Short mmCIF file of C-alpha atoms in Angstrom, two decimals:
data_model
loop_
_atom_site.label_atom_id
_atom_site.label_comp_id
_atom_site.label_asym_id
_atom_site.label_seq_id
_atom_site.Cartn_x
_atom_site.Cartn_y
_atom_site.Cartn_z
CA MET A 1 65.03 81.88 58.93
CA GLU A 2 64.31 84.00 55.92
CA LEU A 3 64.20 81.84 52.81
CA VAL A 4 63.63 83.80 49.59
CA LEU A 5 65.55 83.86 46.33
CA PRO A 6 67.87 86.90 46.05
CA ARG A 7 66.15 88.34 42.97
CA HIS A 8 62.78 88.33 44.75
CA ARG A 9 64.29 89.84 47.86
CA ASN A 10 65.85 92.72 45.94
CA TRP A 11 62.56 93.57 44.25
CA PHE A 12 60.77 93.50 47.58
CA LEU A 13 63.32 95.77 49.24
CA ALA A 14 63.02 98.32 46.46
CA THR A 15 59.22 98.25 46.78
CA ALA A 16 59.37 98.39 50.58
CA PHE A 17 61.53 101.52 50.64
CA LEU A 18 59.24 103.10 48.04
CA ILE A 19 56.18 102.41 50.24
CA TRP A 20 58.01 103.80 53.27
CA MET A 21 58.79 107.03 51.41
CA ILE A 22 55.21 107.33 50.09
CA VAL A 23 53.80 106.90 53.61
CA GLY A 24 56.10 109.56 55.00
CA TRP A 25 55.97 111.99 52.08
CA PRO A 26 52.93 114.10 53.20
CA ASP A 27 54.62 114.94 56.50
CA LEU A 28 58.11 115.20 55.02
CA ARG A 29 56.80 117.67 52.48
CA GLU A 30 55.63 119.89 55.35
CA VAL A 31 59.06 119.71 56.98
CA LEU A 32 60.86 120.58 53.74
CA ARG A 33 58.82 123.72 53.11
CA PRO A 34 60.70 127.03 53.57
CA ASN A 35 57.99 128.40 55.86
CA PHE A 36 57.76 125.23 57.96
CA ALA A 37 56.07 125.75 61.33
CA THR A 38 56.63 123.30 64.16
CA GLU A 39 53.05 123.58 65.32
CA THR A 40 51.64 122.35 62.00
CA GLY A 41 54.34 119.77 61.19
CA PRO A 42 54.63 116.17 62.35
CA SER A 43 55.25 115.45 66.01
CA PRO A 44 58.73 114.42 67.19
CA TRP A 45 57.32 110.98 68.05
CA TRP A 46 56.12 110.50 64.49
CA THR A 47 59.50 111.58 63.12
CA MET A 48 61.40 109.18 65.41
CA ALA A 49 59.03 106.32 64.55
CA PHE A 50 59.36 107.03 60.82
CA LEU A 51 63.16 107.02 61.03
CA ALA A 52 63.15 103.91 63.25
CA PHE A 53 61.05 102.04 60.68
CA GLY A 54 63.41 103.00 57.86
CA ALA A 55 66.53 102.17 59.89
CA SER A 56 65.22 98.74 60.95
CA LEU A 57 64.19 98.00 57.36
CA LEU A 58 67.69 98.95 56.20
CA LEU A 59 69.26 96.67 58.83
CA TRP A 60 66.92 93.84 57.85
CA ALA A 61 68.08 94.29 54.25
CA HIS A 62 71.83 94.34 54.84
CA LEU A 63 72.62 92.34 57.99
CA PRO A 64 73.31 88.59 57.66
CA PRO A 65 70.08 86.57 58.08
CA SER A 66 69.35 85.47 61.63
CA ARG A 67 66.02 84.23 62.96
CA PHE A 68 66.14 86.21 66.20
CA ARG A 69 67.46 89.35 64.53
CA SER A 70 64.89 89.21 61.73
CA TRP A 71 61.94 88.83 64.10
CA THR A 72 63.27 91.62 66.32
CA LEU A 73 63.56 94.04 63.41
CA VAL A 74 60.07 93.17 62.16
CA ALA A 75 58.68 93.81 65.66
CA ILE A 76 60.44 97.20 65.74
CA GLN A 77 58.93 98.09 62.37
CA PHE A 78 55.43 97.14 63.50
CA GLY A 79 55.81 99.14 66.71
CA ALA A 80 57.07 102.14 64.74
CA ALA A 81 54.09 101.88 62.37
CA LEU A 82 51.70 101.90 65.34
CA VAL A 83 53.39 104.99 66.81
CA MET A 84 53.03 106.72 63.44
CA ALA A 85 49.34 105.73 63.33
CA VAL A 86 48.72 107.13 66.83
CA THR A 87 50.65 110.40 66.42
CA ASP A 88 49.40 111.29 62.95
CA ALA A 89 45.71 111.45 62.10
CA SER A 90 46.28 109.91 58.69
CA ALA A 91 45.25 106.48 57.44
CA ILE A 92 48.20 106.17 55.05
CA SER A 93 50.47 104.67 57.72
CA ALA A 94 48.50 101.41 57.37
CA GLY A 95 50.42 100.89 54.13
CA LEU A 96 53.40 99.82 56.21
CA MET A 97 51.48 96.64 57.08
CA VAL A 98 52.24 95.37 53.58
CA ILE A 99 55.98 95.49 54.32
CA THR A 100 55.81 93.72 57.69
CA SER A 101 53.38 91.10 56.35
CA TRP A 102 55.76 90.19 53.52
CA GLN A 103 58.67 89.94 55.96
CA VAL A 104 56.72 87.71 58.33
CA ALA A 105 55.76 85.41 55.44
CA THR A 106 59.45 84.88 54.64
CA LEU A 107 60.12 83.83 58.24
CA THR A 108 57.25 81.45 59.02
CA SER A 109 54.51 79.33 57.48
CA ALA A 110 51.72 80.79 55.37
CA ASN A 111 49.03 80.04 57.99
CA ARG A 112 50.92 81.84 60.73
CA ALA A 113 51.71 84.74 58.42
CA VAL A 114 48.02 85.13 57.55
CA GLY A 115 47.13 85.10 61.24
CA LEU A 116 49.71 87.78 62.02
CA ALA A 117 48.53 89.91 59.08
CA VAL A 118 44.96 89.79 60.41
CA ALA A 119 46.25 90.61 63.91
CA GLN A 120 48.05 93.65 62.48
CA ALA A 121 44.85 94.90 60.84
CA LEU A 122 42.86 94.44 64.06
CA THR A 123 45.54 96.32 66.01
CA PHE A 124 45.36 99.26 63.61
CA LEU A 125 41.56 99.14 63.87
CA PHE A 126 41.81 99.32 67.66
CA VAL A 127 44.24 102.26 67.49
CA TRP A 128 41.98 104.14 65.08
CA ARG A 129 38.69 103.34 66.81
CA ALA A 130 38.28 107.00 67.85
CA TRP A 131 38.76 108.31 64.28
CA ILE A 132 37.10 105.53 62.33
CA CYS A 133 35.24 106.77 59.29
CA ALA A 134 34.74 105.87 55.65
CA GLU A 135 38.25 107.02 54.68
CA TYR A 136 39.95 104.97 57.39
CA SER A 137 37.78 101.92 56.73
CA LEU A 138 38.53 102.00 53.02
CA THR A 139 42.27 102.52 53.53
CA LEU A 140 42.51 99.84 56.21
CA GLY A 141 40.56 97.36 54.09
CA LEU A 142 42.73 98.07 51.05
CA CYS A 143 45.99 97.73 53.03
CA SER A 144 44.73 94.53 54.69
CA GLY A 145 43.99 93.03 51.28
CA LEU A 146 47.42 94.03 49.99
CA SER A 147 48.98 92.53 53.12
CA LEU A 148 47.30 89.18 52.48
CA PHE A 149 48.40 89.33 48.85
CA ALA A 150 51.97 90.00 50.03
CA VAL A 151 51.74 87.01 52.38
CA PHE A 152 50.61 84.62 49.64
CA ALA A 153 53.21 85.97 47.20
CA ALA A 154 56.02 85.63 49.74
CA SER A 155 54.84 82.11 50.67
CA ALA A 156 54.97 81.09 47.01
CA MET A 157 58.47 82.54 46.70
CA ARG A 158 59.48 80.72 49.88
CA ARG A 159 58.27 77.41 48.47
CA GLU A 160 60.16 78.10 45.25
CA ALA A 161 63.34 78.81 47.20
CA GLU A 162 62.88 75.67 49.31
CA ALA A 163 62.39 73.58 46.17
CA GLY A 164 65.51 75.11 44.65
CA HIS A 165 67.55 74.35 47.76
CA LYS A 166 66.27 70.78 47.88
CA LEU A 167 67.13 70.32 44.21
CA ALA A 168 70.62 71.73 44.78
CA ALA A 169 71.09 69.42 47.77
CA ALA A 170 69.92 66.38 45.79
CA ASN A 171 72.22 67.31 42.92
CA ALA A 172 75.16 67.70 45.30
CA GLU A 173 74.43 64.30 46.86
CA LEU A 174 74.25 62.73 43.40
CA ARG A 175 77.58 64.28 42.38
CA ALA A 176 79.16 63.13 45.63
CA MET A 177 77.96 59.57 45.11
CA GLN A 178 79.15 59.65 41.50
CA ALA A 179 82.62 60.73 42.63
CA LEU A 180 82.72 57.97 45.23
CA LEU A 181 81.42 55.29 42.86
CA ALA A 182 83.82 56.36 40.11
CA GLU A 183 86.79 56.07 42.45
CA ASN A 184 85.57 52.73 43.79
CA ALA A 185 85.21 51.48 40.21
CA ARG A 186 88.82 52.47 39.50
CA ILE A 187 89.96 50.66 42.63
CA ALA A 188 87.99 47.55 41.64
CA GLU A 189 89.62 47.58 38.20
CA ARG A 190 93.09 47.97 39.73
CA THR A 191 92.36 45.02 42.03
CA ARG A 192 91.23 42.89 39.09
CA ILE A 193 94.37 43.69 37.12
CA SER A 194 96.56 42.88 40.13
CA ARG A 195 94.87 39.48 40.48
CA GLU A 196 95.41 38.73 36.79
CA LEU A 197 99.08 39.65 37.05
CA HIS A 198 99.52 37.55 40.16
CA ASP A 199 97.59 34.50 38.95
CA ALA A 200 98.88 34.41 35.35
CA TRP A 201 102.31 36.01 35.06
CA GLY A 202 103.31 35.39 38.64
CA HIS A 203 102.85 31.64 38.49
CA GLU A 204 104.43 31.29 35.06
CA LEU A 205 107.48 33.36 36.02
CA THR A 206 107.86 31.29 39.18
CA ALA A 207 107.75 28.09 37.12
CA LEU A 208 110.28 29.54 34.67
CA ALA A 209 112.63 30.50 37.49
CA LEU A 210 112.42 26.97 38.93
CA GLN A 211 113.11 25.37 35.53
CA LEU A 212 116.16 27.58 35.04
CA GLU A 213 117.32 26.73 38.56
CA VAL A 214 117.15 23.01 37.73
CA ALA A 215 118.95 23.56 34.41
CA SER A 216 121.75 25.45 36.14
CA HIS A 217 122.46 22.36 38.28
CA ILE A 218 122.55 19.78 35.48
CA LEU A 219 124.41 21.68 32.75
CA PRO A 220 128.19 21.40 32.60
CA GLU A 221 130.40 24.41 33.08
CA GLY A 222 130.64 26.64 30.03
CA ASP A 223 128.95 29.40 28.08
CA GLY A 224 125.62 27.58 28.14
CA LEU A 225 125.55 27.39 31.93
CA GLN A 226 126.45 31.06 32.23
CA LYS A 227 123.58 32.07 29.95
CA VAL A 228 121.14 29.89 31.93
CA ARG A 229 122.26 31.55 35.17
CA SER A 230 121.79 35.01 33.58
CA ALA A 231 118.31 34.01 32.41
CA LYS A 232 117.53 32.72 35.91
CA ASP A 233 118.57 36.05 37.48
CA LEU A 234 116.48 37.98 34.94
CA SER A 235 113.43 35.80 35.61
CA ARG A 236 113.76 36.37 39.36
CA ALA A 237 114.13 40.13 38.83
CA LEU A 238 111.08 40.13 36.56
CA LEU A 239 109.12 38.11 39.14
CA GLY A 240 110.10 40.65 41.80
CA ARG A 241 108.91 43.49 39.58
CA VAL A 242 105.57 41.78 38.98
CA ARG A 243 105.12 41.30 42.73
CA ASP A 244 105.92 44.98 43.31
CA VAL A 245 103.33 46.02 40.73
CA VAL A 246 100.73 43.70 42.26
CA GLY A 247 101.45 45.08 45.72
CA THR A 248 101.17 48.65 44.50
CA LEU A 249 97.88 47.99 42.76
CA ARG A 250 96.46 46.35 45.88
CA GLU A 251 97.45 49.14 48.21
CA THR A 252 94.52 51.17 49.54
CA GLU A 253 94.50 54.31 47.48
CA VAL A 254 92.36 57.40 47.71
CA THR A 255 88.78 56.18 48.04
CA GLY A 256 87.20 59.32 46.66
CA LEU A 257 85.66 60.20 50.04
CA ARG A 258 87.49 63.51 50.20
CA ALA A 259 86.34 64.40 46.68
CA ALA A 260 82.80 63.24 47.47
CA LEU A 261 82.61 65.40 50.60
CA ALA A 262 84.00 68.35 48.66
CA GLN A 263 81.29 67.86 45.99
CA LEU A 264 78.67 67.66 48.72
CA ALA A 265 79.88 70.82 50.46
CA HIS A 266 80.17 72.77 47.22
CA GLY A 267 76.67 71.95 46.01
CA ILE A 268 74.72 72.85 49.17
CA PRO A 269 73.73 76.55 49.25
CA ARG A 270 72.73 76.50 52.91
CA PRO A 271 74.11 75.79 55.43
CA ARG A 272 77.68 76.66 54.51
CA ILE A 273 79.71 73.49 55.00
CA HIS A 274 83.26 73.51 56.34
CA VAL A 275 85.12 70.18 55.97
CA ASP A 276 88.14 69.27 58.11
CA PHE A 277 89.50 66.06 56.57
CA PRO A 278 93.25 65.46 57.13
CA GLU A 279 94.86 63.87 54.09
CA GLU A 280 96.44 61.08 56.12
CA LEU A 281 92.95 59.95 57.18
CA GLU A 282 91.98 58.96 53.64
CA SER A 283 93.33 55.43 53.91
CA HIS A 284 91.77 54.84 57.35
CA ALA A 285 88.36 56.03 56.17
CA ALA A 286 88.49 53.91 52.99
CA SER A 287 86.62 50.89 54.34
CA HIS A 288 83.71 53.01 55.59
CA ALA A 289 83.58 55.67 52.86
CA HIS A 290 79.97 55.00 51.85
CA VAL A 291 78.68 55.03 55.45
CA ILE A 292 80.61 58.21 56.30
CA LEU A 293 79.21 59.97 53.24
CA ARG A 294 75.65 58.96 54.15
CA CYS A 295 76.14 60.20 57.71
CA ALA A 296 77.46 63.52 56.40
CA GLN A 297 74.39 63.85 54.16
CA GLU A 298 72.05 63.25 57.10
CA ALA A 299 73.94 65.77 59.25
CA ILE A 300 73.53 68.37 56.48
CA THR A 301 69.80 67.61 56.18
CA ASN A 302 69.33 67.87 59.94
CA ALA A 303 71.19 71.20 60.11
CA ALA A 304 69.24 72.71 57.21
CA ARG A 305 65.70 71.51 57.94
CA HIS A 306 65.50 71.17 61.70
CA ALA A 307 68.31 73.19 63.28
CA ASP A 308 67.87 76.14 60.86
CA ALA A 309 71.67 76.53 60.79
CA GLU A 310 73.83 78.89 58.77
CA ASN A 311 77.09 76.91 59.14
CA LEU A 312 77.95 73.24 59.52
CA TRP A 313 81.39 71.92 60.42
CA LEU A 314 82.28 68.33 59.41
CA GLU A 315 85.38 67.00 61.12
CA LEU A 316 86.94 63.55 60.67
CA ARG A 317 89.33 62.12 63.25
CA TRP A 318 91.30 58.88 63.70
CA ASP A 319 92.13 57.63 67.22
CA GLY A 320 93.90 54.41 66.30
CA LYS A 321 90.80 52.27 66.82
CA GLY A 322 88.45 53.79 64.30
CA VAL A 323 87.17 56.81 62.42
CA CYS A 324 85.06 59.49 64.09
CA LEU A 325 82.85 61.98 62.22
CA ILE A 326 81.87 65.07 64.21
CA ALA A 327 79.14 67.28 62.74
CA ARG A 328 78.54 70.59 64.54
CA ASP A 329 76.16 73.37 63.45
CA ASP A 330 75.22 76.84 64.69
CA GLY A 331 71.45 76.40 64.50
CA ARG A 332 68.84 76.24 67.23
CA GLY A 333 69.83 74.15 70.24
CA THR A 334 67.52 72.60 72.80
CA ILE A 335 67.75 72.03 76.54
CA SER A 336 65.78 68.78 76.40
CA ALA A 337 67.13 65.57 74.93
CA PRO A 338 67.19 65.80 71.10
CA ALA A 339 64.41 63.82 69.43
CA PHE A 340 65.43 61.16 66.91
CA GLY A 341 63.54 61.31 63.62
CA ASN A 342 63.63 58.79 60.80
CA GLY A 343 66.86 60.26 59.43
CA LEU A 344 68.81 60.00 62.68
CA HIS A 345 67.36 56.55 63.40
CA GLY A 346 68.48 55.38 59.97
CA MET A 347 71.90 56.91 60.57
CA ARG A 348 72.25 55.05 63.88
CA GLU A 349 71.16 51.73 62.33
CA ARG A 350 73.65 52.18 59.48
CA LEU A 351 76.47 52.80 61.95
CA GLU A 352 75.52 49.95 64.29
CA ALA A 353 75.43 47.55 61.34
CA GLN A 354 79.13 48.32 60.85
CA GLY A 355 79.93 47.94 64.56
CA GLY A 356 79.87 51.67 65.28
CA GLY A 357 77.53 54.08 67.02
CA MET A 358 76.53 57.71 67.40
CA LYS A 359 75.72 60.36 69.99
CA VAL A 360 73.68 63.55 69.55
CA THR A 361 74.10 66.40 72.03
CA SER A 362 72.72 69.91 72.34
CA GLY A 363 72.46 72.59 74.99
CA THR A 364 71.46 76.14 75.71
CA GLY A 365 74.04 77.38 73.21
CA PRO A 366 73.55 77.30 69.47
CA GLY A 367 73.53 74.14 67.47
CA PHE A 368 73.61 70.36 67.62
CA VAL A 369 76.63 68.10 67.74
CA ILE A 370 76.47 64.66 66.11
CA GLU A 371 79.34 62.26 66.84
CA ALA A 372 79.47 59.11 64.72
CA TRP A 373 82.22 56.53 65.01
CA LEU A 374 83.16 53.41 63.07
CA PRO A 375 85.77 50.81 64.04
CA ALA A 376 88.76 50.10 61.85
CA LYS A 377 88.81 46.83 59.95
CA GLY A 378 89.81 44.05 62.30
CA VAL A 379 89.01 46.08 65.44
CA ASN A 380 85.95 45.06 67.43
CA ALA A 381 83.70 47.85 68.71
CA ALA A 382 83.88 48.31 72.44
#
């Protein structure tokens, strides 16, 4: 997957199209002359290869990034450059190696990119073996050096982009945890207030109601008894109101999990995260909010680093017995059983500690599917 900051990519594309035009200009100039003769102009094969290189470069610039598509377009460009080198006795076509070397460096590691750049130079050397001379040797050596420079520059840009993405991911995780902790702090404060109301006012109002009840039985009929009965009714009404307030404060409110997942999805540049979290699930997911958030973070890390995915779908479901988190991406799948790294092992241990579990599946199609489930409070895991 191509991983370069947009500003660097735009500069490269402008330079790449400029190199392409410079390489083709000597032959294009012949074609544009008024007295152009087919016999002295470029061959049809050269023209088709030149246009194919430009078209594939244009597609590489404008189509959405895809690993298979990017490698295919780079291979087309390299093949077109070789055809141009064979059909035109000019060493300038080696300049196209700089473009393909930079592209390869954005798609793979620096060591592999260097190896492919050297392989490109050796291929051009093999094609030109019949015409090799001082001019070709100098041009090929210069273009090979520029290709290696392009590889190292692109690798540095790739590392910068990776560091930026990691920083954005860490910042999003921090914001998500802050949102969750802030909401949990509010809930803890509401619980504390409800306990104070219940323990202090509740008991005193109950005692007051009992005292007024006793007084209503020992006082003689008259205005005094009527006022005691009114006070008794008011104390019972006030006690009922206090109990209502305590009950409301102790109800499970929004845990902040929805807000935390939204913060997490918003702060991750790649993959794009799509969250399906029904509002009615908020109360069911409350008891496991921290674990669910950690599982979502690991699913995002797995999709970005290992699956090389563009999109990740996070879906929460409630089946009456517990909460299920389904994470599905569109990255690289595998036919063999998915290997568990430290992240997935930690995710499984975290779930099993809460009585839950997880399953990871993949196939010949794109992507991995991670299913994590947690039992509801008071429900034993099967």
